[in-house]
CSV table of C-alpha atoms in Angstrom, one decimal:
chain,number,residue,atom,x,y,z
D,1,UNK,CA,2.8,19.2,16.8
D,2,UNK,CA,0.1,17.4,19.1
D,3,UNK,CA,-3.5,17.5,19.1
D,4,UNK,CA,-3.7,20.2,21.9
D,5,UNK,CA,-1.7,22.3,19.3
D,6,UNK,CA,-3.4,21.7,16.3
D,7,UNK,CA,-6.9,22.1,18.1
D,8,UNK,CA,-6.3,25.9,18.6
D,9,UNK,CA,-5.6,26.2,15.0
D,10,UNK,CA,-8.7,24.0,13.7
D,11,UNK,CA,-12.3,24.8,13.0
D,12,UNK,CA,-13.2,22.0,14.4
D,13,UNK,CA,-12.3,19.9,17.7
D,14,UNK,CA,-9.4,16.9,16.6
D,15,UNK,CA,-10.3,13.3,17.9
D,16,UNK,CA,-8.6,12.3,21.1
D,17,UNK,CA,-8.7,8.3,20.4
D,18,UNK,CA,-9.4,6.4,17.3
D,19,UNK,CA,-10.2,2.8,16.6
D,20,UNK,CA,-8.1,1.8,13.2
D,21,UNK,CA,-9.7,-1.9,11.7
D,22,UNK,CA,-7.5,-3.7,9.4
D,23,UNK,CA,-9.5,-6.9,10.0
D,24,UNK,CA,-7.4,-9.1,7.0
D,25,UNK,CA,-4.4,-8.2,7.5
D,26,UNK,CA,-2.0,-7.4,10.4
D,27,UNK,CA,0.4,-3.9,10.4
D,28,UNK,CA,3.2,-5.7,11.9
D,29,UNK,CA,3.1,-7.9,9.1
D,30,UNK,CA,5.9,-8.0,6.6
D,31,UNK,CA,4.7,-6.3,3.6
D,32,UNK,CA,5.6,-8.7,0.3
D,33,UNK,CA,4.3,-11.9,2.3
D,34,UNK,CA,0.6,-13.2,2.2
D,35,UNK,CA,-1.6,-10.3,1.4
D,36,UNK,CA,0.7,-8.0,3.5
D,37,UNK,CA,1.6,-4.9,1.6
D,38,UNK,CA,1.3,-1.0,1.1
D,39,UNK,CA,-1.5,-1.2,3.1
D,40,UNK,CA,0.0,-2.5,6.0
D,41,UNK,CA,2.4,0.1,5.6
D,42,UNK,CA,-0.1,3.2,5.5
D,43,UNK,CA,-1.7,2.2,8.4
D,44,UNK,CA,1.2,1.4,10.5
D,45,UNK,CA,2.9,4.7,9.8
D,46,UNK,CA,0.1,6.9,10.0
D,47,UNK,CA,-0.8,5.5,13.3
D,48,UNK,CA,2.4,6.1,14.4
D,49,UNK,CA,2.2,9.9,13.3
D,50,UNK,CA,-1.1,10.3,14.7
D,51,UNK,CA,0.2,9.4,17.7
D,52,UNK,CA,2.9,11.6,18.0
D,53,UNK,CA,0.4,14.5,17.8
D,54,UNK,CA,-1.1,13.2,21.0
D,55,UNK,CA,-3.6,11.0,19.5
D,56,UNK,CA,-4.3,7.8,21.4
D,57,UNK,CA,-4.3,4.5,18.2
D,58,UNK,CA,-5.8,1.3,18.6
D,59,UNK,CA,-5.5,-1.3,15.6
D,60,UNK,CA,-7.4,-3.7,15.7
D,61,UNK,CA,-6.9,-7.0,13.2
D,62,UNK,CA,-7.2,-10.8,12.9
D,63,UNK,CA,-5.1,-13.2,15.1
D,64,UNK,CA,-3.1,-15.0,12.9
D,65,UNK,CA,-0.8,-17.0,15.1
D,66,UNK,CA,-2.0,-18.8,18.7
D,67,UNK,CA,1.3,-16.9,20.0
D,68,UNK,CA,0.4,-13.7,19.2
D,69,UNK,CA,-0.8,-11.6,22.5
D,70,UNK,CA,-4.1,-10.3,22.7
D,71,UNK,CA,-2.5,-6.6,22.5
D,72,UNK,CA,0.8,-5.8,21.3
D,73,UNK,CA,2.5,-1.9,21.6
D,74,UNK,CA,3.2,-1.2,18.2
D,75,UNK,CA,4.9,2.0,18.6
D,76,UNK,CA,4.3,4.7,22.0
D,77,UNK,CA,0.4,5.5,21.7
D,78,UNK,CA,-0.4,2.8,19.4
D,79,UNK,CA,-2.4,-0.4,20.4
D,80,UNK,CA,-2.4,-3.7,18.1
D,81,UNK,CA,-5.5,-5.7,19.0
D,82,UNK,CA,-5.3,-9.1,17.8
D,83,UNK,CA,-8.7,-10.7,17.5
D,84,UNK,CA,-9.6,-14.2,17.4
D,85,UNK,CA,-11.7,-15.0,14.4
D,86,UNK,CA,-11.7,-18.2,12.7
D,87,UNK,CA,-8.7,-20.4,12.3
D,88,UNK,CA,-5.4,-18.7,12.9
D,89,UNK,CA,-3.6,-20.3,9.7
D,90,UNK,CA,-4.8,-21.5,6.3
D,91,UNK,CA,-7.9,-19.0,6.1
D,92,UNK,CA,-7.7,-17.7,2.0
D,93,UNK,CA,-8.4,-14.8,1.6
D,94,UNK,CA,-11.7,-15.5,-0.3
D,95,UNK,CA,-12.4,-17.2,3.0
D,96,UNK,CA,-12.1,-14.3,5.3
D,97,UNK,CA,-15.8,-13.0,4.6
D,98,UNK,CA,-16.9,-16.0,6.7
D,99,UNK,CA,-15.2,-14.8,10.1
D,100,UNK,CA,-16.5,-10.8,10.1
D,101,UNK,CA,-19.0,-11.7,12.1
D,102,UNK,CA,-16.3,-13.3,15.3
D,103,UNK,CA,-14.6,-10.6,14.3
D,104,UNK,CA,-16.9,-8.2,14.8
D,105,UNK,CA,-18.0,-8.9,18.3
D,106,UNK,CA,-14.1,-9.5,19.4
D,107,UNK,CA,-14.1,-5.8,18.3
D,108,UNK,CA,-17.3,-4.9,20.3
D,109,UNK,CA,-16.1,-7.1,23.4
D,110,UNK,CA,-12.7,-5.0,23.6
D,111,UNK,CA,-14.8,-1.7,23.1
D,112,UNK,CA,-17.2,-3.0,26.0
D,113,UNK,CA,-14.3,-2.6,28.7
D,114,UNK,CA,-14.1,0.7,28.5
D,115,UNK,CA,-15.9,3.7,29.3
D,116,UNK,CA,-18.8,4.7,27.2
D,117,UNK,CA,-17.5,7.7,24.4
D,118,UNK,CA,-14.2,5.7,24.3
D,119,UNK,CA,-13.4,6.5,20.9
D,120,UNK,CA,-14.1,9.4,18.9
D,121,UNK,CA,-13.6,7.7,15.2
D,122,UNK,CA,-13.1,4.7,13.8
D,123,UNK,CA,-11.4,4.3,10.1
D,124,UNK,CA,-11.3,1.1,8.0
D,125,UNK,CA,-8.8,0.0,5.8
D,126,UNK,CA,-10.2,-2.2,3.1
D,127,UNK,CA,-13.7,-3.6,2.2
D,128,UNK,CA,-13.7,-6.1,5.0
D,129,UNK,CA,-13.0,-3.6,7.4
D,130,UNK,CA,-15.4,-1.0,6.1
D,131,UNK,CA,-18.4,-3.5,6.8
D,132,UNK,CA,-17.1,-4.4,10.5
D,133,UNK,CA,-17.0,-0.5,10.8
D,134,UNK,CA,-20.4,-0.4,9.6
D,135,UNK,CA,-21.3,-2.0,12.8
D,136,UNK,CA,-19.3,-0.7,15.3
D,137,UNK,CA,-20.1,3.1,14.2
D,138,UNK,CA,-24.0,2.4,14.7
D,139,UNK,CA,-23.4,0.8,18.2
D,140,UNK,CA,-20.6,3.2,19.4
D,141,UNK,CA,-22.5,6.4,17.8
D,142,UNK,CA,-19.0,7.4,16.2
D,143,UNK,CA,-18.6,8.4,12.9
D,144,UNK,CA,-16.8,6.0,10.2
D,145,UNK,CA,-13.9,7.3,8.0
D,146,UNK,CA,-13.1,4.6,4.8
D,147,UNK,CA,-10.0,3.8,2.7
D,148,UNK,CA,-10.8,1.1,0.4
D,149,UNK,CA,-7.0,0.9,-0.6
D,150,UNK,CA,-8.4,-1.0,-3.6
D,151,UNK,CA,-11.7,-1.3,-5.4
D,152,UNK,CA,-13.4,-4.6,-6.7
D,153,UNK,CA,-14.9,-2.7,-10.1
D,154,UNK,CA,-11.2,-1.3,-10.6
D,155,UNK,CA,-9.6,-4.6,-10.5
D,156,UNK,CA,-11.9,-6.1,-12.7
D,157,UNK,CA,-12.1,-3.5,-15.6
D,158,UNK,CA,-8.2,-4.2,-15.9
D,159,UNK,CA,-7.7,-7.8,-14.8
D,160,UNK,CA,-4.4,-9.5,-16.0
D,161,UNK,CA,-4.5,-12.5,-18.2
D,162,UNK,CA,-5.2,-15.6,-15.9
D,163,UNK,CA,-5.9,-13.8,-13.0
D,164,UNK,CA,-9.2,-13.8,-11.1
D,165,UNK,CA,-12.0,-11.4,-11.5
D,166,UNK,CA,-13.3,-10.1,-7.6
D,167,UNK,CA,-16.4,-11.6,-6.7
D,168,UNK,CA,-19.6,-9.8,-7.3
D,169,UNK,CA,-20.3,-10.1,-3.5
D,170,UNK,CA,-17.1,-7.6,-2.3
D,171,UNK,CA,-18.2,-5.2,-5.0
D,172,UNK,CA,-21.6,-4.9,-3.2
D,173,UNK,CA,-20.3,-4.4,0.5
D,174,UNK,CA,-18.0,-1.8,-1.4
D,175,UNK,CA,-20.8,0.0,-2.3
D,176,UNK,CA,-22.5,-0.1,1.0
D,177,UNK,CA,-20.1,1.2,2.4
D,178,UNK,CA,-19.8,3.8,0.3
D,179,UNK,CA,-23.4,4.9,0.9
D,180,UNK,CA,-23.2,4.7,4.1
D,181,UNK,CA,-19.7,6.1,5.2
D,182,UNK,CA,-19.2,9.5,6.8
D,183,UNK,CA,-16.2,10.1,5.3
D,184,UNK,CA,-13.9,8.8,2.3
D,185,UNK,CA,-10.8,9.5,2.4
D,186,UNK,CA,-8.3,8.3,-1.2
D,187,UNK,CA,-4.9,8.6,-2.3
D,188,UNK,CA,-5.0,10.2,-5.4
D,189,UNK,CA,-7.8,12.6,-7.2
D,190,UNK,CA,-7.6,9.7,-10.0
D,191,UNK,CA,-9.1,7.6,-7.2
D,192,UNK,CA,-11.6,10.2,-6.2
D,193,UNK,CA,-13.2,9.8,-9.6
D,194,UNK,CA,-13.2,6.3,-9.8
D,195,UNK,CA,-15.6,5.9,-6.6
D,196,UNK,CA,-17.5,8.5,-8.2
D,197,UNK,CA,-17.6,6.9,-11.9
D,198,UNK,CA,-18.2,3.2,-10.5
D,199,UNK,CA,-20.2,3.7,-7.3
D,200,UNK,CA,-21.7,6.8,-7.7
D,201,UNK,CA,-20.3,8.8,-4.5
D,202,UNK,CA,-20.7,12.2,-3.6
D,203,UNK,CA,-17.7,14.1,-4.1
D,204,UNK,CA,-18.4,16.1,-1.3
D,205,UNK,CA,-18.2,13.4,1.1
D,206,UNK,CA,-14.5,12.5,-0.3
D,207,UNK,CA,-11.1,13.9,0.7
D,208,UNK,CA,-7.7,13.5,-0.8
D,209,UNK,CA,-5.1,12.5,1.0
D,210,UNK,CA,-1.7,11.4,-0.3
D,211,UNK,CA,0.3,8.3,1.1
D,212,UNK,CA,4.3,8.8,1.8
D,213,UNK,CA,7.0,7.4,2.4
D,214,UNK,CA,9.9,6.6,5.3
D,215,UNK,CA,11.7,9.8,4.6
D,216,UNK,CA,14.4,9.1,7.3
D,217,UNK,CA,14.4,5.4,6.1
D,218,UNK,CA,14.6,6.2,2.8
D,219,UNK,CA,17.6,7.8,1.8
D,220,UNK,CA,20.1,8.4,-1.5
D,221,UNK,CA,23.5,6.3,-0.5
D,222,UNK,CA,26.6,7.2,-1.9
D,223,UNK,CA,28.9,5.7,-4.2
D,224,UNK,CA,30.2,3.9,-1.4
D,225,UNK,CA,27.2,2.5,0.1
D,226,UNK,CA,26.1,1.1,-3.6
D,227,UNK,CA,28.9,-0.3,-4.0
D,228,UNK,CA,28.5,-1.9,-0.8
D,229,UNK,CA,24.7,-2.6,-0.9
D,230,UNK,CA,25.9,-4.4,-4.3
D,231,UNK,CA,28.6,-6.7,-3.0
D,232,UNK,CA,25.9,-7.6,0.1
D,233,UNK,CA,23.2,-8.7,-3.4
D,234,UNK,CA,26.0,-11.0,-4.9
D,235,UNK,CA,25.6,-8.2,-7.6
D,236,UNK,CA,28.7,-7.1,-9.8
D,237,UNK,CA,29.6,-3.4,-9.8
D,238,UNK,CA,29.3,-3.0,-13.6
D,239,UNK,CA,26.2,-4.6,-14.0
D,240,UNK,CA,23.0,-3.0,-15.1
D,241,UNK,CA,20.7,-4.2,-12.5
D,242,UNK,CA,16.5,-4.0,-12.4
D,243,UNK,CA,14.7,-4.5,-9.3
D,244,UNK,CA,10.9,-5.4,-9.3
D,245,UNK,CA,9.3,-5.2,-5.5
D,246,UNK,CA,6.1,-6.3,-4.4
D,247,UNK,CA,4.0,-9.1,-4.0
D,248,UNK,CA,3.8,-12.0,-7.1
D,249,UNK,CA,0.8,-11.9,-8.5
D,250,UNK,CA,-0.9,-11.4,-11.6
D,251,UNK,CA,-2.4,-8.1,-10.7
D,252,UNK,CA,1.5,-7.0,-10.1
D,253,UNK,CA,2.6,-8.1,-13.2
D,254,UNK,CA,6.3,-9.3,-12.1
D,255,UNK,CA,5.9,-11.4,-15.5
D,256,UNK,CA,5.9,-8.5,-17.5
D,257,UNK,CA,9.5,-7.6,-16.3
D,258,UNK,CA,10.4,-11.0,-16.3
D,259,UNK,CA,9.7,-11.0,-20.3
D,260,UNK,CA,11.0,-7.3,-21.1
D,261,UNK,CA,14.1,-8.9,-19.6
D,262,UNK,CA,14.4,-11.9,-22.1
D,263,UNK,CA,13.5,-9.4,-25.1
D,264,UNK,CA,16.4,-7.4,-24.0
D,265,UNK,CA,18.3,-10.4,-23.7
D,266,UNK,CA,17.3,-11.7,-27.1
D,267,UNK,CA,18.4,-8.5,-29.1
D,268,UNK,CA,21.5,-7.9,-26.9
D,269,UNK,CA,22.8,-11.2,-25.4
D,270,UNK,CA,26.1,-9.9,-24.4
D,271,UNK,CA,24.5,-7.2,-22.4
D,272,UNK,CA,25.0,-7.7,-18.7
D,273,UNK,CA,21.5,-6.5,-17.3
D,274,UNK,CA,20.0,-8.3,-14.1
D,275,UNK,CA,16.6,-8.3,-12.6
D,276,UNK,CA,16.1,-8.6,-9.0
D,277,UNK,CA,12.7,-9.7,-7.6
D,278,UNK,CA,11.7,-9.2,-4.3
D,279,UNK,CA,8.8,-10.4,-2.4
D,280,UNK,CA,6.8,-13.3,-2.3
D,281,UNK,CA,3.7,-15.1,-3.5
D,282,UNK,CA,0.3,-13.6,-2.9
D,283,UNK,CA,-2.9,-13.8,-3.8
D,284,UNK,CA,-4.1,-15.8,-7.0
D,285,UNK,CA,0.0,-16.2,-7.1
D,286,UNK,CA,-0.4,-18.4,-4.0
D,287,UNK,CA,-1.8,-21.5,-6.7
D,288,UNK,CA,1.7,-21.4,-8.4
D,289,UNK,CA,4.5,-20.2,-6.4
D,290,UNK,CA,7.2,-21.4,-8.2
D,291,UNK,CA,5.3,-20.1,-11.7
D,292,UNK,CA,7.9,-16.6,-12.0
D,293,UNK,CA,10.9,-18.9,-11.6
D,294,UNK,CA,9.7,-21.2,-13.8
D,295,UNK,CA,9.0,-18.3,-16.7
D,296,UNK,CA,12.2,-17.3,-16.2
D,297,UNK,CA,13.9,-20.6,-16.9
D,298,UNK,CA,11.3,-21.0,-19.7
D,299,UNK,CA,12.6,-17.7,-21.7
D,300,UNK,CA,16.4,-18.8,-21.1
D,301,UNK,CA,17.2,-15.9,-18.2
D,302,UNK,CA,17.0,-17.8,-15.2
D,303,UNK,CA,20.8,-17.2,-14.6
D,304,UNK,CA,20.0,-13.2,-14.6
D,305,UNK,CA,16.8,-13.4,-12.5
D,306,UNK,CA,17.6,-13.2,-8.2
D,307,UNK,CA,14.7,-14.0,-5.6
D,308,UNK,CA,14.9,-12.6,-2.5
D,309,UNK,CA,12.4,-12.6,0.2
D,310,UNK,CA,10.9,-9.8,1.5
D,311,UNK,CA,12.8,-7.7,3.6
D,312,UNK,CA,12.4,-5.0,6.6
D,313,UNK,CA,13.0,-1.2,5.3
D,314,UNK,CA,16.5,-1.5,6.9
D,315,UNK,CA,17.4,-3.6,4.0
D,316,UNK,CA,15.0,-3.1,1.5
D,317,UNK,CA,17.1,0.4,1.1
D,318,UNK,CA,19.9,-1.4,-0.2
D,319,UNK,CA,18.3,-2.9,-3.0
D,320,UNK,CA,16.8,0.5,-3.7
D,321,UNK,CA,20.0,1.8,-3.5
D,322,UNK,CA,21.9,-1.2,-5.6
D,323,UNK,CA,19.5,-0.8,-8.7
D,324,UNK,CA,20.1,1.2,-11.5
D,325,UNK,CA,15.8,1.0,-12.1
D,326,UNK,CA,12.9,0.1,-10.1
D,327,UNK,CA,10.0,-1.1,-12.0
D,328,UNK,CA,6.5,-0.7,-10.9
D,329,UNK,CA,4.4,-2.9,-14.1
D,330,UNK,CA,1.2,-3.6,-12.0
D,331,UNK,CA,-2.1,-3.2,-13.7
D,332,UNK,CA,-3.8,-1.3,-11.0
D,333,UNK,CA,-2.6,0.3,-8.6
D,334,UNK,CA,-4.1,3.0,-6.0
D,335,UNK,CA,-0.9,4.5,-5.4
D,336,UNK,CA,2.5,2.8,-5.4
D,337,UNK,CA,4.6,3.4,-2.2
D,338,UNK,CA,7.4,1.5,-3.7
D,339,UNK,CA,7.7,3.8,-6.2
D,340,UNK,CA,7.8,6.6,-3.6
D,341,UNK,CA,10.4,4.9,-1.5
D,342,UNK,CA,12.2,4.1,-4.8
D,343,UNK,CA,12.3,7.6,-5.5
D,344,UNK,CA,13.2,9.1,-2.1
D,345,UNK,CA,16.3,6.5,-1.9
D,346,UNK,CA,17.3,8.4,-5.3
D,347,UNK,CA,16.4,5.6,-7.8
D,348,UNK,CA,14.4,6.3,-11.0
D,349,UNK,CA,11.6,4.5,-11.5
D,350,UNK,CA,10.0,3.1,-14.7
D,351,UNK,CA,6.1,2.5,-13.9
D,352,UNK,CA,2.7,1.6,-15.4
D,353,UNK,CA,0.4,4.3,-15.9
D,354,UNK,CA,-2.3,3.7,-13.9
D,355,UNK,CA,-4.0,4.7,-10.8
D,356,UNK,CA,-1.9,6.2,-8.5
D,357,UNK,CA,1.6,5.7,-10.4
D,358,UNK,CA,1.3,9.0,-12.6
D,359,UNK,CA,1.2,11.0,-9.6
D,360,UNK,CA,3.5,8.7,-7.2
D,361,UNK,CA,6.1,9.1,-10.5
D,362,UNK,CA,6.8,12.6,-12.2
D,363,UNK,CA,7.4,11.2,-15.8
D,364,UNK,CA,10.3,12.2,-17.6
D,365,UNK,CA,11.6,14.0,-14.8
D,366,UNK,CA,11.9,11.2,-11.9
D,367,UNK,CA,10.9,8.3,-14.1
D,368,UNK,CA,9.0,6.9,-16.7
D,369,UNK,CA,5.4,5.7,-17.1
D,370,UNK,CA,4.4,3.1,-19.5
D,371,UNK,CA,1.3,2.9,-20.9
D,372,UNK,CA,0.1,-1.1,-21.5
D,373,UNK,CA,1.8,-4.1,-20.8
D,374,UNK,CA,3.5,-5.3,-23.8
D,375,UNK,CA,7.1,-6.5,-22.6
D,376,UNK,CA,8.7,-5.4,-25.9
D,377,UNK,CA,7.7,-1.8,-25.2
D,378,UNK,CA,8.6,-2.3,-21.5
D,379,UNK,CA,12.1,-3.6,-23.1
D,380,UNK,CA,12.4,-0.6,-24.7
D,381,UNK,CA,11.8,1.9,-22.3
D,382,UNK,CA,14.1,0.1,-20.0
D,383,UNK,CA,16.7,-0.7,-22.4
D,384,UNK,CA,16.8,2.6,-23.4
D,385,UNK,CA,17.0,4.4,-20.0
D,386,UNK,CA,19.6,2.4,-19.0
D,387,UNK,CA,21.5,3.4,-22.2
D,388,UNK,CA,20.8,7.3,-21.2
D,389,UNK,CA,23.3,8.2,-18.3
D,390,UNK,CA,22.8,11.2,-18.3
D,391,UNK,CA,19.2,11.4,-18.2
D,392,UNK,CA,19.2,8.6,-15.3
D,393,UNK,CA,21.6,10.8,-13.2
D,394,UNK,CA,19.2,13.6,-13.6
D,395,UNK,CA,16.3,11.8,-12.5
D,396,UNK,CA,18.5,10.1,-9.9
D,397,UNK,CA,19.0,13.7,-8.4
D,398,UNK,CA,15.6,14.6,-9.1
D,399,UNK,CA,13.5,12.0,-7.6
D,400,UNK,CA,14.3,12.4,-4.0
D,401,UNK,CA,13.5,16.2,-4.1
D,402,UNK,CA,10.2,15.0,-5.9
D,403,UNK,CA,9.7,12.0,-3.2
D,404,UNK,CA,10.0,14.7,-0.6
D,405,UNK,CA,6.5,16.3,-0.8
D,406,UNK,CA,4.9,13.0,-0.1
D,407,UNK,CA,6.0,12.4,4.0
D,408,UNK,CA,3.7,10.1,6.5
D,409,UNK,CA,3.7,13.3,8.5
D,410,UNK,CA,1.9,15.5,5.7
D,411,UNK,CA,0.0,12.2,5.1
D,412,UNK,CA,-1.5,12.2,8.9
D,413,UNK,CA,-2.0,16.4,8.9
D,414,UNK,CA,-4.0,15.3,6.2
D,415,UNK,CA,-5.7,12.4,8.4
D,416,UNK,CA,-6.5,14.8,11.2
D,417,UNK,CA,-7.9,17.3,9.3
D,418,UNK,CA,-10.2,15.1,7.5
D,419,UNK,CA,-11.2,13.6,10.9
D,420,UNK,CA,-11.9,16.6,12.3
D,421,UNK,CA,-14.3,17.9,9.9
D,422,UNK,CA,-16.3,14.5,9.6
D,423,UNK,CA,-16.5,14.7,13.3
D,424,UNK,CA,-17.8,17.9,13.3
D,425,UNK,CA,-20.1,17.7,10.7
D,426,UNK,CA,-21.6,14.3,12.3
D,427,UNK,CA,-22.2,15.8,15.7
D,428,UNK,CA,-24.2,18.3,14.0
D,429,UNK,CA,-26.3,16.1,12.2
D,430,UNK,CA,-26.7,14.0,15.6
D,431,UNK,CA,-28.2,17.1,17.1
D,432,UNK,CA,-30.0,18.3,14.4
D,433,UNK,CA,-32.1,14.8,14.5
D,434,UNK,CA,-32.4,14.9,18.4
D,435,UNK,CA,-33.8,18.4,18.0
D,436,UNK,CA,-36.6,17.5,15.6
């Protein structure tokens, strides 16, 4: 359906062009490297849907390599826009607050080409974003939709051991932003409340809007394709295999898995249960990168652990497909799209019960939550699903059913109609001020 379309059935007029800022990290990026992750993925496929309705995308992020090109097509209708801003390699993270400002005006210097009204919205992804969209909506006179994607005061009620709290400064811009954003838009009602209990927003001023996954993508194999997708792992066919998927780091909590693993080893030593890990360091995990590896050899399971890099969706499937579980331990979590795609490629999944996993994961039915983080009771709950056949085939044939109410395509109806009643409503404050 295209925006034309969806105009005549809308109360309110649907934005022609928006300007998307991911500032710290890139949508072409592959998610499970740096800080690349479900974000990347959201706003990569919702562009991509957006567009198909006829709405005209530009992305606009931080150069990361002197070879990228200033713009790069990231799909028909969608623009990447790859700012200069700071060094292209070895910026941290914790470092990236320094280079808004460059980035900033690389944004304003695109925007200046163009005709003034260019674009109708703009929407941030992240806290870094959401203050570079601060700006640009007061100079452009465009209202400013937010996805934090992750909140500073969330992190830090539930910080894993060793990890680092988020600095007092981000949880300040995140509260800016939330005072001064015309539009939030979250993944899960849980989340809703959560910028309400912490930063005290209006509810009114927030809508819901459910992530999804790669539903052509993401598919149940058959026997045969296991069994293939199995052979092409270096796994055995009779094994009982656990994949973990994601970034490695703390807030993750891949060492949770790592140790329900060696306490399922330690009471049944003959069992032949494999873990398969794949992704790569990130965040606070980026001081020790070898620190899974070496937890694994520490508890005596090295020899039942795999690490794989991360891997495009046209092979991440198979490892959907070749486990018999995919766990989801993190400690917070705004949604979970691995669970979803998990789920979609007929896989149960065995997560954490927090943030967006309750609703991402239909317990006892697709999968199971977990509440905590104590690897015995994670041993257990995976020990004894695997023992259950019968209930895993059930929720093997349930979860794609289950994974099929959450599609990109219901997530960007979602998008549009959000966008079209923040537009609406800021036009009419606009000329309710210029008529006083």
């Amino acid at each position: 359906m295209t925006v034309s379309e969806l105009d005549r059935g809308a109360a309110h007029p649907l934005p022609r062009r928006i300007a998307v800022l991911s500032f710290h990290t890139s949508p072409l990026a592959q998610p499970g490297t740096g800080d690349a992750g479900g974000l990347n993925v959201y706003v990569l496929q919702t562009a991509r849907r957006l567009a198909r309705r006829g709405v005209e995308v530009e992305i606009f992020t931080r150069a990361t390599h002197s070879s990228q090109p200033p713009v790069e097509e990231a799909g028909d209708g969608v623009l990447v826009r790859n700012i200069v801003a700071g060094p292209f390699e070895g910026l941290r993270k914790e470092d990236l607050p320094t280079q808004l400002c460059p980035f900033v005006a690389g944004v304003m210097r695109a925007e200046a080409g163009h005709a003034p009204g260019h674009y109708d919205l703009i929407h941030s992804h992240y806290w870094l974003s959401g203050q570079a969209g601060l700006v640009a909506s007061e100079h452009w006179g465009v209202p400013l939709v937010h996805t934090a994607h992750t909140l500073a005061e969330v992190k830090n009620a539930v910080l894993a051991a060793g990890d680092t709290p988020e600095p007092e400064s981000r949880r300040i811009g995140e509260q800016q932003i939330v005072d001064a954003a015309h539009r939030l838009v979250v993944n899960t009602v849980g989340e809703r409340d959560e910028l309400v209990r912490f930063y005290d927003a209006d509810p009114a001023d927030i809508d819901v809007v459910s992530p999804g996954a790669d539903l052509d993508q993401y598919t149940p194999g058959t026997q045969r394709g296991t069994e293939r997708a199995r052979r092409a792992l270096g796994l055995a066919q009779k094994s009982e295999v656990i994949a973990f998927v994601g970034r490695i780091q703390p807030l993750k909590a891949p060492d949770v898995i790592v140790r329900a693993l060696a306490e399922i080893v330690r009471t049944q030593p003959h069992r032949d249960v494999r873990l398969l890990v794949v992704g790569g360091p990130s965040g606070s995990g980026l001081e020790r990168p070898r620190s899974l590896m070496e937890l694994a050899d520490e508890l005596g399971v090295a020899d039942r652990v795999s690490f794989l890099a991360p891997r495009p969706p046209s092979e991440l499937v198979d490892v959907y497909r070749a486990a018999d579980i995919v766990a989801v331990p993190s400690y917070s979590e705004s949604f979970g799209l691995v669970a979803l795609e998990a789920q979609a490629c007929g896989t149960p999944v065995v997560a954490a019960a927090v943030g967006g996993l309750p609703t991402a994961v239909a317990d006892g039915r697709t999968g199971l939550t977990v509440d905590g983080h104590d690897p015995r009771r994670w041993a257990d709950v995976l020990a004894g699903l695997l023992d259950d056949d019968e209930l895993r085939l059930s929720m093997s044939r349930a979860a794609p059913v289950h994974a099929s109410g959450f599609s990109w395509d219901s997530t960007a109806d979602g998008l549009l109609e959000s966008y079209a009643g923040t537009t609406a409503a800021y036009r009419a404050r606009r000329a309710e001020a210029a008529a006083s």
